[in-house]
Amino acid sequence: METTFTLASEVVVLTREDGRVVCEHLLVAARPFQRMRGLLGRRSLPAGEGILLRPAGSVHMFFMRFAIDAIFLDRDLVVIDIAHDLRPWKTAGRRGAKAVVELASGECARRGIKPGDALALS
């Protein structure tokens, strides 16, 4: 069994403002080393699990083994844009993004997340 992140500051639930869950097990990476490490070394990212990189306006997929969905958020946790199915060895960033949520590839479509959605941590 693969171990869960050990470098995150805290584990939270990510929801829409209306209470619908976006990610049941979101790890917050707020320190430089935590953000740099991110998902490196993992073989997969199960549905319902993710990582919040804060502050961050871009992500890289160097040395990654699987694709992800990257949600770019403004300072109020409103979705600016989404990079769907971001593959290994690619990069993505969005102007104005202050945080990025990384979820399993396809999770954004499955959960109906779109630009303009306001999210909240609990």
N, CA, C and O atoms as a MOPAC input file, in Angstrom:
PM7 MOZYME 1SCF
protein

 N      0.84600 1    -1.18500 1     0.00000 1
 C      0.00000 1     0.00000 1     0.00000 1
 C      0.88500 1     1.24000 1     0.00000 1
 O      1.85800 1     1.32400 1     0.75000 1
 N      0.54300 1     2.18100 1    -0.83400 1
 C      1.32100 1     3.40200 1    -0.96100 1
 C      1.02500 1     4.32500 1     0.21600 1
 O     -0.12500 1     4.47000 1     0.62900 1
 N      2.07800 1     4.94900 1     0.75500 1
 C      1.85900 1     5.84500 1     1.88400 1
 C      1.27300 1     7.16100 1     1.41200 1
 O      1.50600 1     7.60600 1     0.28900 1
 N      0.51000 1     7.76500 1     2.30000 1
 C     -0.06900 1     9.07000 1     2.02400 1
 C      1.01900 1    10.11500 1     2.22400 1
 O      2.06400 1     9.82200 1     2.80400 1
 N      0.78200 1    11.32100 1     1.75000 1
 C      1.74700 1    12.40000 1     1.87800 1
 C      2.17400 1    12.54600 1     3.32700 1
 O      1.34100 1    12.47200 1     4.23000 1
 N      3.44500 1    12.74800 1     3.55700 1
 C      3.91800 1    12.96700 1     4.91900 1
 C      4.43300 1    14.38000 1     5.10300 1
 O      4.75500 1    14.77500 1     6.22400 1
 N      4.51600 1    15.14400 1     4.04000 1
 C      5.10900 1    16.46400 1     4.13100 1
 C      4.08700 1    17.58500 1     4.23200 1
 O      4.47700 1    18.74100 1     4.40200 1
 N      2.81400 1    17.29500 1     4.13600 1
 C      1.80100 1    18.34500 1     4.14200 1
 C      1.62500 1    18.92200 1     5.53800 1
 O      1.82700 1    18.23500 1     6.53900 1
 N      1.24800 1    20.18800 1     5.58900 1
 C      1.02600 1    20.87100 1     6.86000 1
 C     -0.24400 1    20.38100 1     7.54100 1
 O     -0.27500 1    20.20500 1     8.75900 1
 N     -1.28400 1    20.16200 1     6.75600 1
 C     -2.57000 1    19.75500 1     7.30300 1
 C     -3.38900 1    19.04800 1     6.23200 1
 O     -3.08500 1    19.13000 1     5.04200 1
 N     -4.42200 1    18.35900 1     6.66900 1
 C     -5.34500 1    17.68900 1     5.75400 1
 C     -6.70400 1    18.33600 1     5.94400 1
 O     -7.18600 1    18.47100 1     7.06800 1
 N     -7.32500 1    18.73800 1     4.82800 1
 C     -8.61800 1    19.41900 1     4.87900 1
 C     -9.55500 1    18.81200 1     3.84500 1
 O     -9.15100 1    17.96800 1     3.04500 1
 N    -10.80300 1    19.24700 1     3.87100 1
 C    -11.79200 1    18.87900 1     2.86800 1
 C    -12.02100 1    20.11300 1     2.00500 1
 O    -12.18600 1    21.21600 1     2.52600 1
 N    -12.03100 1    19.93000 1     0.68500 1
 C    -12.28100 1    21.02600 1    -0.24200 1
 C    -13.71200 1    20.90000 1    -0.75100 1
 O    -14.10500 1    19.86300 1    -1.28400 1
 N    -14.48100 1    21.96700 1    -0.58000 1
 C    -15.87500 1    21.95500 1    -1.00300 1
 C    -16.17300 1    23.18500 1    -1.86300 1
 O    -15.41200 1    24.15200 1    -1.89200 1
 N    -17.30000 1    23.11200 1    -2.55600 1
 C    -17.84200 1    24.30700 1    -3.19500 1
 C    -18.53900 1    25.10300 1    -2.09900 1
 O    -18.78700 1    24.58600 1    -1.01000 1
 N    -18.84900 1    26.34700 1    -2.38500 1
 C    -19.54100 1    27.17300 1    -1.37800 1
 C    -20.89700 1    26.60100 1    -0.99600 1
 O    -21.38300 1    26.84800 1     0.10800 1
 N    -21.52200 1    25.83000 1    -1.90700 1
 C    -22.82700 1    25.23700 1    -1.59600 1
 C    -22.70700 1    23.94600 1    -0.78600 1
 O    -23.71600 1    23.31900 1    -0.46400 1
 N    -21.47300 1    23.54800 1    -0.45600 1
 C    -21.26300 1    22.38000 1     0.39100 1
 C    -20.92300 1    21.09700 1    -0.34000 1
 O    -20.52600 1    20.12300 1     0.29900 1
 N    -21.06700 1    21.06200 1    -1.66800 1
 C    -20.72000 1    19.84600 1    -2.40800 1
 C    -19.21300 1    19.62000 1    -2.33700 1
 O    -18.42900 1    20.54800 1    -2.53700 1
 N    -18.81700 1    18.39200 1    -2.05200 1
 C    -17.40300 1    18.05500 1    -1.86400 1
 C    -16.68000 1    17.96000 1    -3.19800 1
 O    -17.16900 1    17.34600 1    -4.14700 1
 N    -15.50600 1    18.57900 1    -3.25000 1
 C    -14.62000 1    18.52100 1    -4.41200 1
 C    -13.50400 1    17.50900 1    -4.15100 1
 O    -13.13100 1    16.74500 1    -5.04200 1
 N    -12.97300 1    17.50700 1    -2.92300 1
 C    -11.88800 1    16.58200 1    -2.55500 1
 C    -12.00600 1    16.26500 1    -1.06700 1
 O    -11.98300 1    17.16400 1    -0.22700 1
 N    -12.13100 1    14.97900 1    -0.75300 1
 C    -12.31900 1    14.52900 1     0.62400 1
 C    -11.04100 1    14.54800 1     1.44800 1
 O    -11.09900 1    14.66900 1     2.67200 1
 N     -9.89700 1    14.43300 1     0.80600 1
 C     -8.61700 1    14.29800 1     1.50400 1
 C     -7.59400 1    15.19700 1     0.81700 1
 O     -6.76500 1    14.72100 1     0.04000 1
 N     -7.65200 1    16.49000 1     1.10200 1
 C     -6.77400 1    17.46800 1     0.46400 1
 C     -5.65400 1    17.84400 1     1.42100 1
 O     -5.89700 1    18.33600 1     2.52300 1
 N     -4.43200 1    17.60600 1     0.98400 1
 C     -3.27600 1    17.96200 1     1.79400 1
 C     -2.80200 1    19.35300 1     1.40300 1
 O     -2.72800 1    19.68900 1     0.22100 1
 N     -2.48300 1    20.15600 1     2.41000 1
 C     -2.04300 1    21.52400 1     2.17800 1
 C     -0.52200 1    21.57400 1     2.23300 1
 O      0.08600 1    21.23800 1     3.25000 1
 N      0.08500 1    21.99900 1     1.12600 1
 C      1.53600 1    22.16700 1     1.04800 1
 C      1.81500 1    23.66600 1     0.99600 1
 O      1.73000 1    24.28600 1    -0.06500 1
 N      2.14800 1    24.24100 1     2.14700 1
 C      2.32600 1    25.68400 1     2.24100 1
 C      3.78600 1    26.09700 1     2.38400 1
 O      4.10900 1    27.27700 1     2.24700 1
 N      4.66200 1    25.15400 1     2.65300 1
 C      6.09100 1    25.47200 1     2.80000 1
 C      6.82600 1    25.16600 1     1.50200 1
 O      6.39900 1    24.29700 1     0.74100 1
 N      7.93000 1    25.87000 1     1.23800 1
 C      8.64700 1    25.68800 1    -0.03800 1
 C      8.99900 1    24.23200 1    -0.35700 1
 O      8.77000 1    23.78800 1    -1.48200 1
 N      9.54600 1    23.48200 1     0.59500 1
 C      9.92800 1    22.10000 1     0.30500 1
 C      8.70000 1    21.23200 1     0.04200 1
 O      8.73700 1    20.34300 1    -0.80800 1
 N      7.61600 1    21.48800 1     0.76700 1
 C      6.38100 1    20.73600 1     0.55100 1
 C      5.85000 1    20.96500 1    -0.85400 1
 O      5.42900 1    20.02500 1    -1.52700 1
 N      5.87000 1    22.22600 1    -1.29700 1
 C      5.38700 1    22.54700 1    -2.64100 1
 C      6.30000 1    21.94600 1    -3.70300 1
 O      5.82400 1    21.42600 1    -4.71200 1
 N      7.60800 1    22.01600 1    -3.47800 1
 C      8.56000 1    21.47200 1    -4.44000 1
 C      8.38300 1    19.95000 1    -4.56900 1
 O      8.43900 1    19.41000 1    -5.67400 1
 N      8.17500 1    19.28200 1    -3.47200 1
 C      8.00600 1    17.82200 1    -3.46700 1
 C      6.67700 1    17.42400 1    -4.09500 1
 O      6.62300 1    16.50400 1    -4.91100 1
 N      5.60400 1    18.11900 1    -3.71600 1
 C      4.28300 1    17.86500 1    -4.29100 1
 C      3.94400 1    16.39000 1    -4.35000 1
 O      3.94200 1    15.70800 1    -3.32500 1
 N      3.65600 1    15.89300 1    -5.54400 1
 C      3.26800 1    14.49100 1    -5.75300 1
 C      4.42500 1    13.62100 1    -6.22400 1
 O      4.22600 1    12.44900 1    -6.54300 1
 N      5.63400 1    14.18000 1    -6.27300 1
 C      6.78200 1    13.39800 1    -6.74700 1
 C      6.96000 1    12.13200 1    -5.91900 1
 O      6.81700 1    12.14800 1    -4.69700 1
 N      7.26800 1    11.05700 1    -6.59000 1
 C      7.49700 1     9.77600 1    -5.93100 1
 C      6.25500 1     8.90900 1    -5.82700 1
 O      6.35700 1     7.72500 1    -5.50700 1
 N      5.10500 1     9.46300 1    -6.08600 1
 C      3.86800 1     8.68400 1    -6.03800 1
 C      3.64700 1     7.98100 1    -7.35800 1
 O      4.06200 1     8.47800 1    -8.40400 1
 N      3.00200 1     6.83900 1    -7.32300 1
 C      2.68200 1     6.08200 1    -8.53600 1
 C      1.30500 1     6.43800 1    -9.08500 1
 O      1.01800 1     6.21900 1   -10.26200 1
 N      0.45700 1     6.98900 1    -8.21800 1
 C     -0.90100 1     7.35300 1    -8.63700 1
 C     -1.47900 1     8.32400 1    -7.62500 1
 O     -0.88300 1     8.59400 1    -6.58200 1
 N     -2.64600 1     8.84000 1    -7.95200 1
 C     -3.38800 1     9.71400 1    -7.06000 1
 C     -4.83200 1     9.23200 1    -7.08300 1
 O     -5.53100 1     9.43100 1    -8.07700 1
 N     -5.28600 1     8.60600 1    -6.01400 1
 C     -6.64800 1     8.07500 1    -5.99900 1
 C     -7.70300 1     9.17000 1    -6.06600 1
 O     -7.44700 1    10.30900 1    -5.67500 1
 N     -8.88000 1     8.82800 1    -6.56000 1
 C    -10.02000 1     9.75200 1    -6.55800 1
 C    -10.30000 1    10.15000 1    -5.11400 1
 O    -10.21700 1     9.31800 1    -4.21000 1
 N    -10.62600 1    11.40500 1    -4.90100 1
 C    -10.92500 1    11.88600 1    -3.55600 1
 C     -9.72300 1    12.37200 1    -2.79400 1
 O     -9.85500 1    12.85800 1    -1.67100 1
 N     -8.54700 1    12.25000 1    -3.38400 1
 C     -7.31400 1    12.69400 1    -2.74900 1
 C     -6.66900 1    13.75900 1    -3.61500 1
 O     -6.76800 1    13.70200 1    -4.84100 1
 N     -6.00700 1    14.73800 1    -2.99500 1
 C     -5.34700 1    15.78700 1    -3.76000 1
 C     -4.39300 1    16.57000 1    -2.89700 1
 O     -4.19900 1    16.26800 1    -1.72000 1
 N     -3.79400 1    17.59100 1    -3.50200 1
 C     -2.85900 1    18.44100 1    -2.78100 1
 C     -3.09800 1    19.88700 1    -3.19400 1
 O     -3.30300 1    20.18600 1    -4.37100 1
 N     -3.06900 1    20.77500 1    -2.21100 1
 C     -3.19600 1    22.20500 1    -2.43700 1
 C     -1.81600 1    22.82400 1    -2.29400 1
 O     -1.20700 1    22.75500 1    -1.22700 1
 N     -1.32500 1    23.42400 1    -3.36200 1
 C     -0.04400 1    24.11200 1    -3.35500 1
 C     -0.32700 1    25.59800 1    -3.18700 1
 O     -0.95700 1    26.22700 1    -4.03800 1
 N      0.15600 1    26.15300 1    -2.06300 1
 C     -0.15300 1    27.55000 1    -1.78500 1
 C      1.00500 1    28.21200 1    -1.08500 1
 O      1.41300 1    27.72200 1    -0.03100 1
 N      1.56500 1    29.29300 1    -1.59600 1
 C      1.21000 1    29.97800 1    -2.83800 1
 C      1.80900 1    29.26300 1    -4.04800 1
 O      2.87800 1    28.65800 1    -3.96100 1
 N      1.11400 1    29.34000 1    -5.15900 1
 C      1.60000 1    28.77500 1    -6.42200 1
 C      0.74600 1    29.31700 1    -7.56300 1
 O     -0.47100 1    29.44800 1    -7.43400 1
 N      1.39100 1    29.62500 1    -8.66600 1
 C      0.68300 1    30.08500 1    -9.84700 1
 C      0.91100 1    29.17600 1   -11.03200 1
 O      0.33500 1    29.36700 1   -12.10300 1
 N      1.78100 1    28.15900 1   -10.82000 1
 C      2.08600 1    27.22100 1   -11.89500 1
 C      2.52100 1    25.89400 1   -11.28900 1
 O      2.84900 1    25.80800 1   -10.10500 1
 N      2.51400 1    24.86100 1   -12.12800 1
 C      2.97600 1    23.53100 1   -11.71400 1
 C      3.80600 1    22.92500 1   -12.83000 1
 O      3.68400 1    23.30400 1   -13.99500 1
 N      4.64600 1    21.98300 1   -12.45500 1
 C      5.39900 1    21.22000 1   -13.45400 1
 C      5.15400 1    19.74200 1   -13.20800 1
 O      4.84100 1    19.32300 1   -12.09400 1
 N      5.30300 1    18.97000 1   -14.26000 1
 C      5.08000 1    17.53400 1   -14.17700 1
 C      6.37100 1    16.75400 1   -14.43700 1
 O      6.32800 1    15.59000 1   -14.83500 1
 N      7.51700 1    17.40000 1   -14.21000 1
 C      8.80400 1    16.73600 1   -14.41200 1
 C      8.92900 1    15.55700 1   -13.44300 1
 O      8.65400 1    15.68900 1   -12.25100 1
 N      9.34000 1    14.42700 1   -13.96300 1
 C      9.56300 1    13.18900 1   -13.20100 1
 C      8.28000 1    12.56600 1   -12.63300 1
 O      8.34900 1    11.64600 1   -11.81900 1
 N      7.12500 1    13.05700 1   -13.05400 1
 C      5.86400 1    12.48000 1   -12.59300 1
 C      5.55200 1    11.21700 1   -13.39300 1
 O      6.04700 1    11.04100 1   -14.50600 1
 N      4.72800 1    10.34100 1   -12.81700 1
 C      4.40000 1     9.05700 1   -13.44000 1
 C      2.96500 1     8.97600 1   -13.95200 1
 O      2.58500 1     7.97800 1   -14.56300 1
 N      2.16700 1    10.01000 1   -13.71100 1
 C      0.75500 1     9.95200 1   -14.07000 1
 C      0.24200 1    11.35900 1   -14.35100 1
 O      0.86000 1    12.34700 1   -13.95300 1
 N     -0.88700 1    11.43900 1   -15.03400 1
 C     -1.50400 1    12.72800 1   -15.36100 1
 C     -2.38800 1    13.20300 1   -14.20800 1
 O     -2.85600 1    12.40500 1   -13.39600 1
 N     -2.60700 1    14.52100 1   -14.15300 1
 C     -3.45600 1    15.11700 1   -13.12400 1
 C     -4.35100 1    16.19500 1   -13.74800 1
 O     -4.14700 1    16.60100 1   -14.89300 1
 N     -5.31900 1    16.63900 1   -12.99400 1
 C     -6.05200 1    17.86500 1   -13.28400 1
 C     -5.49800 1    18.91500 1   -12.32900 1
 O     -5.39400 1    18.65900 1   -11.12900 1
 N     -5.14100 1    20.09100 1   -12.83900 1
 C     -4.64200 1    21.18300 1   -12.01100 1
 C     -5.66300 1    22.30700 1   -12.02000 1
 O     -6.00300 1    22.84000 1   -13.07600 1
 N     -6.14700 1    22.66300 1   -10.84400 1
 C     -7.13200 1    23.73500 1   -10.68900 1
 C     -6.40200 1    24.98100 1   -10.21400 1
 O     -5.78800 1    24.97200 1    -9.14700 1
 N     -6.46200 1    26.04800 1   -10.99200 1
 C     -5.80200 1    27.30400 1   -10.64100 1
 C     -6.81200 1    28.21500 1    -9.94800 1
 O     -7.89600 1    28.47600 1   -10.46900 1
 N     -6.42800 1    28.69600 1    -8.74800 1
 C     -7.32700 1    29.47500 1    -7.90200 1
 C     -6.79200 1    30.87900 1    -7.66200 1
 O     -5.57900 1    31.09000 1    -7.64400 1
 N     -7.69500 1    31.84000 1    -7.47700 1
 C     -7.26500 1    33.17500 1    -7.07700 1
 C     -7.14300 1    33.21400 1    -5.55300 1
 O     -7.29900 1    32.18800 1    -4.89100 1
 N     -6.86900 1    34.37900 1    -5.00200 1
 C     -6.64500 1    34.47100 1    -3.54600 1
 C     -7.89200 1    34.15200 1    -2.72900 1
 O     -7.78500 1    33.82100 1    -1.54800 1
 N     -9.07100 1    34.24600 1    -3.33800 1
 C    -10.31900 1    33.92800 1    -2.64400 1
 C    -10.79800 1    32.50400 1    -2.91300 1
 O    -11.93400 1    32.16300 1    -2.58500 1
 N     -9.95400 1    31.68100 1    -3.49700 1
 C    -10.23700 1    30.28600 1    -3.84100 1
 C    -11.33200 1    30.14500 1    -4.89500 1
 O    -12.09600 1    29.18000 1    -4.88100 1
 N    -11.40000 1    31.10100 1    -5.79600 1
 C    -12.29600 1    31.01100 1    -6.94100 1
 C    -11.50700 1    30.41600 1    -8.10200 1
 O    -10.37800 1    30.83000 1    -8.36600 1
 N    -12.09700 1    29.44700 1    -8.79500 1
 C    -11.42000 1    28.76000 1    -9.89400 1
 C    -11.20800 1    29.74100 1   -11.05900 1
 O    -12.16600 1    30.28500 1   -11.60900 1
 N     -9.93800 1    29.95300 1   -11.42200 1
 C     -9.57700 1    30.79000 1   -12.56700 1
 C     -9.64400 1    29.95800 1   -13.84700 1
 O    -10.22600 1    30.37400 1   -14.84900 1
 N     -9.03600 1    28.77900 1   -13.78900 1
 C     -8.97600 1    27.89300 1   -14.95300 1
 C     -8.56700 1    26.50400 1   -14.48500 1
 O     -8.15800 1    26.31300 1   -13.34000 1
 N     -8.68500 1    25.54400 1   -15.38500 1
 C     -8.31500 1    24.15800 1   -15.08700 1
 C     -7.47600 1    23.62300 1   -16.23100 1
 O     -7.82200 1    23.79300 1   -17.40000 1
 N     -6.36500 1    22.97300 1   -15.88600 1
 C     -5.56500 1    22.24200 1   -16.87500 1
 C     -5.97200 1    20.78000 1   -16.72600 1
 O     -5.54300 1    20.10300 1   -15.79100 1
 N     -6.79600 1    20.29700 1   -17.64400 1
 C     -7.29100 1    18.92400 1   -17.59300 1
 C     -6.24000 1    17.96200 1   -18.13900 1
 O     -5.56800 1    18.26000 1   -19.12700 1
 N     -6.10500 1    16.81100 1   -17.49200 1
 C     -5.25200 1    15.72600 1   -17.98500 1
 C     -3.83200 1    16.20600 1   -18.30600 1
 O     -3.30000 1    15.93800 1   -19.38300 1
 N     -3.23800 1    16.91500 1   -17.35700 1
 C     -1.86900 1    17.41400 1   -17.51300 1
 C     -0.90600 1    16.23000 1   -17.40200 1
 O     -0.81900 1    15.59000 1   -16.35400 1
 N     -0.20000 1    15.95000 1   -18.46600 1
 C      0.65000 1    14.76400 1   -18.58900 1
 C      2.05800 1    14.99100 1   -18.04300 1
 O      2.50600 1    16.13100 1   -17.91900 1
 N      2.75800 1    13.89400 1   -17.71600 1
 C      4.15300 1    14.01000 1   -17.28500 1
 C      4.99000 1    14.79200 1   -18.28800 1
 O      4.78500 1    14.71300 1   -19.49900 1
 N      5.93800 1    15.54900 1   -17.74700 1
 C      6.89800 1    16.36400 1   -18.49100 1
 C      6.28700 1    17.62100 1   -19.09400 1
 O      6.90800 1    18.24800 1   -19.95200 1
 N      5.08900 1    18.00300 1   -18.67000 1
 C      4.45600 1    19.24200 1   -19.11900 1
 C      4.44400 1    20.25400 1   -17.97400 1
 O      4.66600 1    19.90200 1   -16.81600 1
 N      4.18300 1    21.50800 1   -18.31500 1
 C      4.01800 1    22.55300 1   -17.31300 1
 C      2.70800 1    23.28700 1   -17.59300 1
 O      2.18700 1    23.24600 1   -18.70700 1
 N      2.18700 1    23.95300 1   -16.57200 1
 C      0.98100 1    24.76200 1   -16.74000 1
 C      0.98900 1    25.86200 1   -15.69000 1
 O      1.44900 1    25.66100 1   -14.56600 1
 N      0.48000 1    27.01100 1   -16.06600 1
 C      0.37000 1    28.13700 1   -15.15600 1
 C     -0.71600 1    29.06900 1   -15.65100 1
 O     -1.07900 1    29.03800 1   -16.82700 1
 N     -1.23400 1    29.89600 1   -14.76300 1
 C     -2.26500 1    30.85100 1   -15.14200 1
 C     -1.97100 1    32.18600 1   -14.46100 1
 O     -1.65400 1    32.24300 1   -13.27300 1
 N     -2.08500 1    33.24800 1   -15.24000 1
 C     -1.89200 1    34.60000 1   -14.70300 1
 C     -2.94900 1    34.85700 1   -13.62600 1
 O     -4.13200 1    34.57800 1   -13.82200 1
 N     -2.50800 1    35.38500 1   -12.50100 1
 C     -3.41600 1    35.70500 1   -11.40200 1
 C     -3.65100 1    34.57100 1   -10.42000 1
 O     -4.28200 1    34.77800 1    -9.38400 1
 N     -3.15600 1    33.37700 1   -10.72200 1
 C     -3.34700 1    32.24700 1    -9.80800 1
 C     -2.48300 1    32.42500 1    -8.56300 1
 O     -1.31100 1    32.78900 1    -8.65700 1
 N     -3.06900 1    32.16500 1    -7.40900 1
 C     -2.35900 1    32.25700 1    -6.13300 1
 C     -2.21400 1    30.89900 1    -5.46600 1
 O     -1.45600 1    30.75200 1    -4.50700 1
 N     -2.95000 1    29.88800 1    -5.98000 1
 C     -2.89800 1    28.53900 1    -5.43800 1
 C     -3.29300 1    27.56200 1    -6.53600 1
 O     -3.98700 1    27.91700 1    -7.49000 1
 N     -2.83200 1    26.31400 1    -6.37900 1
 C     -3.16200 1    25.26100 1    -7.33800 1
 C     -3.56800 1    24.01200 1    -6.57000 1
 O     -2.89200 1    23.60400 1    -5.62500 1
 N     -4.67200 1    23.41000 1    -6.98300 1
 C     -5.10300 1    22.12400 1    -6.43700 1
 C     -4.82600 1    21.07300 1    -7.49800 1
 O     -5.23700 1    21.22000 1    -8.64900 1
 N     -4.12800 1    20.01100 1    -7.11000 1
 C     -3.85100 1    18.90200 1    -8.01300 1
 C     -4.73600 1    17.72600 1    -7.61100 1
 O     -4.70200 1    17.25700 1    -6.47400 1
 N     -5.52800 1    17.26400 1    -8.57500 1
 C     -6.42500 1    16.12100 1    -8.37900 1
 C     -6.12100 1    15.06100 1    -9.43000 1
 O     -5.41900 1    15.33000 1   -10.40500 1
 N     -6.64500 1    13.86900 1    -9.23300 1
 C     -6.48900 1    12.80700 1   -10.22200 1
 C     -7.07300 1    13.25800 1   -11.55500 1
 O     -8.06500 1    13.98500 1   -11.59000 1
 N     -6.46600 1    12.83100 1   -12.63100 1
 C     -6.93900 1    13.18300 1   -13.96400 1
 C     -8.39300 1    12.73800 1   -14.13400 1
 O     -8.74000 1    11.59200 1   -13.84900 1
 N     -9.23100 1    13.65600 1   -14.59900 1
 C    -10.63900 1    13.36100 1   -14.80300 1
 C    -11.54300 1    13.75100 1   -13.64800 1
 O    -12.76300 1    13.77800 1   -13.80900 1
 N    -10.97500 1    14.05600 1   -12.48000 1
 C    -11.78900 1    14.39900 1   -11.31000 1
 C    -12.56800 1    15.69200 1   -11.50900 1
 O    -13.70500 1    15.79600 1   -11.04900 1
 N    -11.98600 1    16.67600 1   -12.18000 1
 C    -12.68800 1    17.94900 1   -12.38400 1
 C    -13.94900 1    17.73600 1   -13.21300 1
 O    -15.00600 1    18.27500 1   -12.88600 1
 N    -13.84300 1    16.96300 1   -14.27300 1
 C    -15.01800 1    16.67500 1   -15.10600 1
 C    -16.03200 1    15.84800 1   -14.32800 1
 O    -17.23300 1    16.10700 1   -14.39600 1
 N    -15.54900 1    14.85300 1   -13.58900 1
 C    -16.44300 1    13.98200 1   -12.83200 1
 C    -17.22900 1    14.74400 1   -11.77900 1
 O    -18.39700 1    14.44500 1   -11.53000 1
 N    -16.58400 1    15.73100 1   -11.16000 1
 C    -17.23200 1    16.49500 1   -10.09200 1
 C    -17.84000 1    17.80800 1   -10.58100 1
 O    -18.40600 1    18.56800 1    -9.79500 1
 N    -17.71900 1    18.07200 1   -11.89100 1
 C    -18.34900 1    19.25100 1   -12.46500 1
 C    -17.71300 1    20.57100 1   -12.09600 1
 O    -18.39700 1    21.59300 1   -12.06200 1
 N    -16.42600 1    20.57700 1   -11.82100 1
 C    -15.73000 1    21.80700 1   -11.44500 1
 C    -15.46200 1    22.62100 1   -12.71400 1
 O    -15.04900 1    22.08000 1   -13.73900 1
 N    -15.70600 1    23.94100 1   -12.62300 1
 C    -15.51500 1    24.80500 1   -13.77500 1
 C    -15.03000 1    26.18200 1   -13.32600 1
 O    -15.20000 1    26.55500 1   -12.16500 1
 N    -14.42700 1    26.93600 1   -14.24500 1
 C    -14.00800 1    28.30500 1   -13.89400 1
 C    -15.17800 1    29.11800 1   -13.35000 1
 O    -16.30100 1    29.03300 1   -13.84600 1
 N    -14.88900 1    29.90300 1   -12.32600 1
 C    -15.92000 1    30.70000 1   -11.66000 1
 C    -16.45700 1    30.07300 1   -10.39200 1
 O    -17.06600 1    30.76500 1    -9.57700 1
 N    -16.24400 1    28.75500 1   -10.20200 1
 C    -16.70100 1    28.09800 1    -8.97500 1
 C    -15.92300 1    28.63900 1    -7.78800 1
 O    -14.69800 1    28.75200 1    -7.84500 1
 N    -16.62300 1    28.97400 1    -6.71600 1
 C    -15.99200 1    29.40900 1    -5.47300 1
 C    -15.82700 1    28.18500 1    -4.58600 1
 O    -16.78700 1    27.45000 1    -4.35200 1
 N    -14.61600 1    27.96500 1    -4.09200 1
 C    -14.31100 1    26.80400 1    -3.26200 1
 C    -14.01400 1    27.24600 1    -1.83600 1
 O    -13.75200 1    28.42300 1    -1.58500 1
 N    -14.05500 1    26.29800 1    -0.90400 1
 C    -13.79300 1    26.59200 1     0.50300 1
 C    -13.08000 1    25.39900 1     1.12700 1
 O    -13.26100 1    24.25700 1     0.70300 1
 N    -12.27200 1    25.68200 1     2.13400 1
 C    -11.56300 1    24.64300 1     2.89900 1
 C    -12.26200 1    24.44600 1     4.23200 1
 O    -12.69200 1    25.40600 1     4.87200 1
 N    -12.36900 1    23.18100 1     4.64400 1
 C    -12.94900 1    22.91100 1     5.96900 1
 C    -12.21400 1    21.76900 1     6.63900 1
 O    -12.55200 1    21.39200 1     7.76100 1

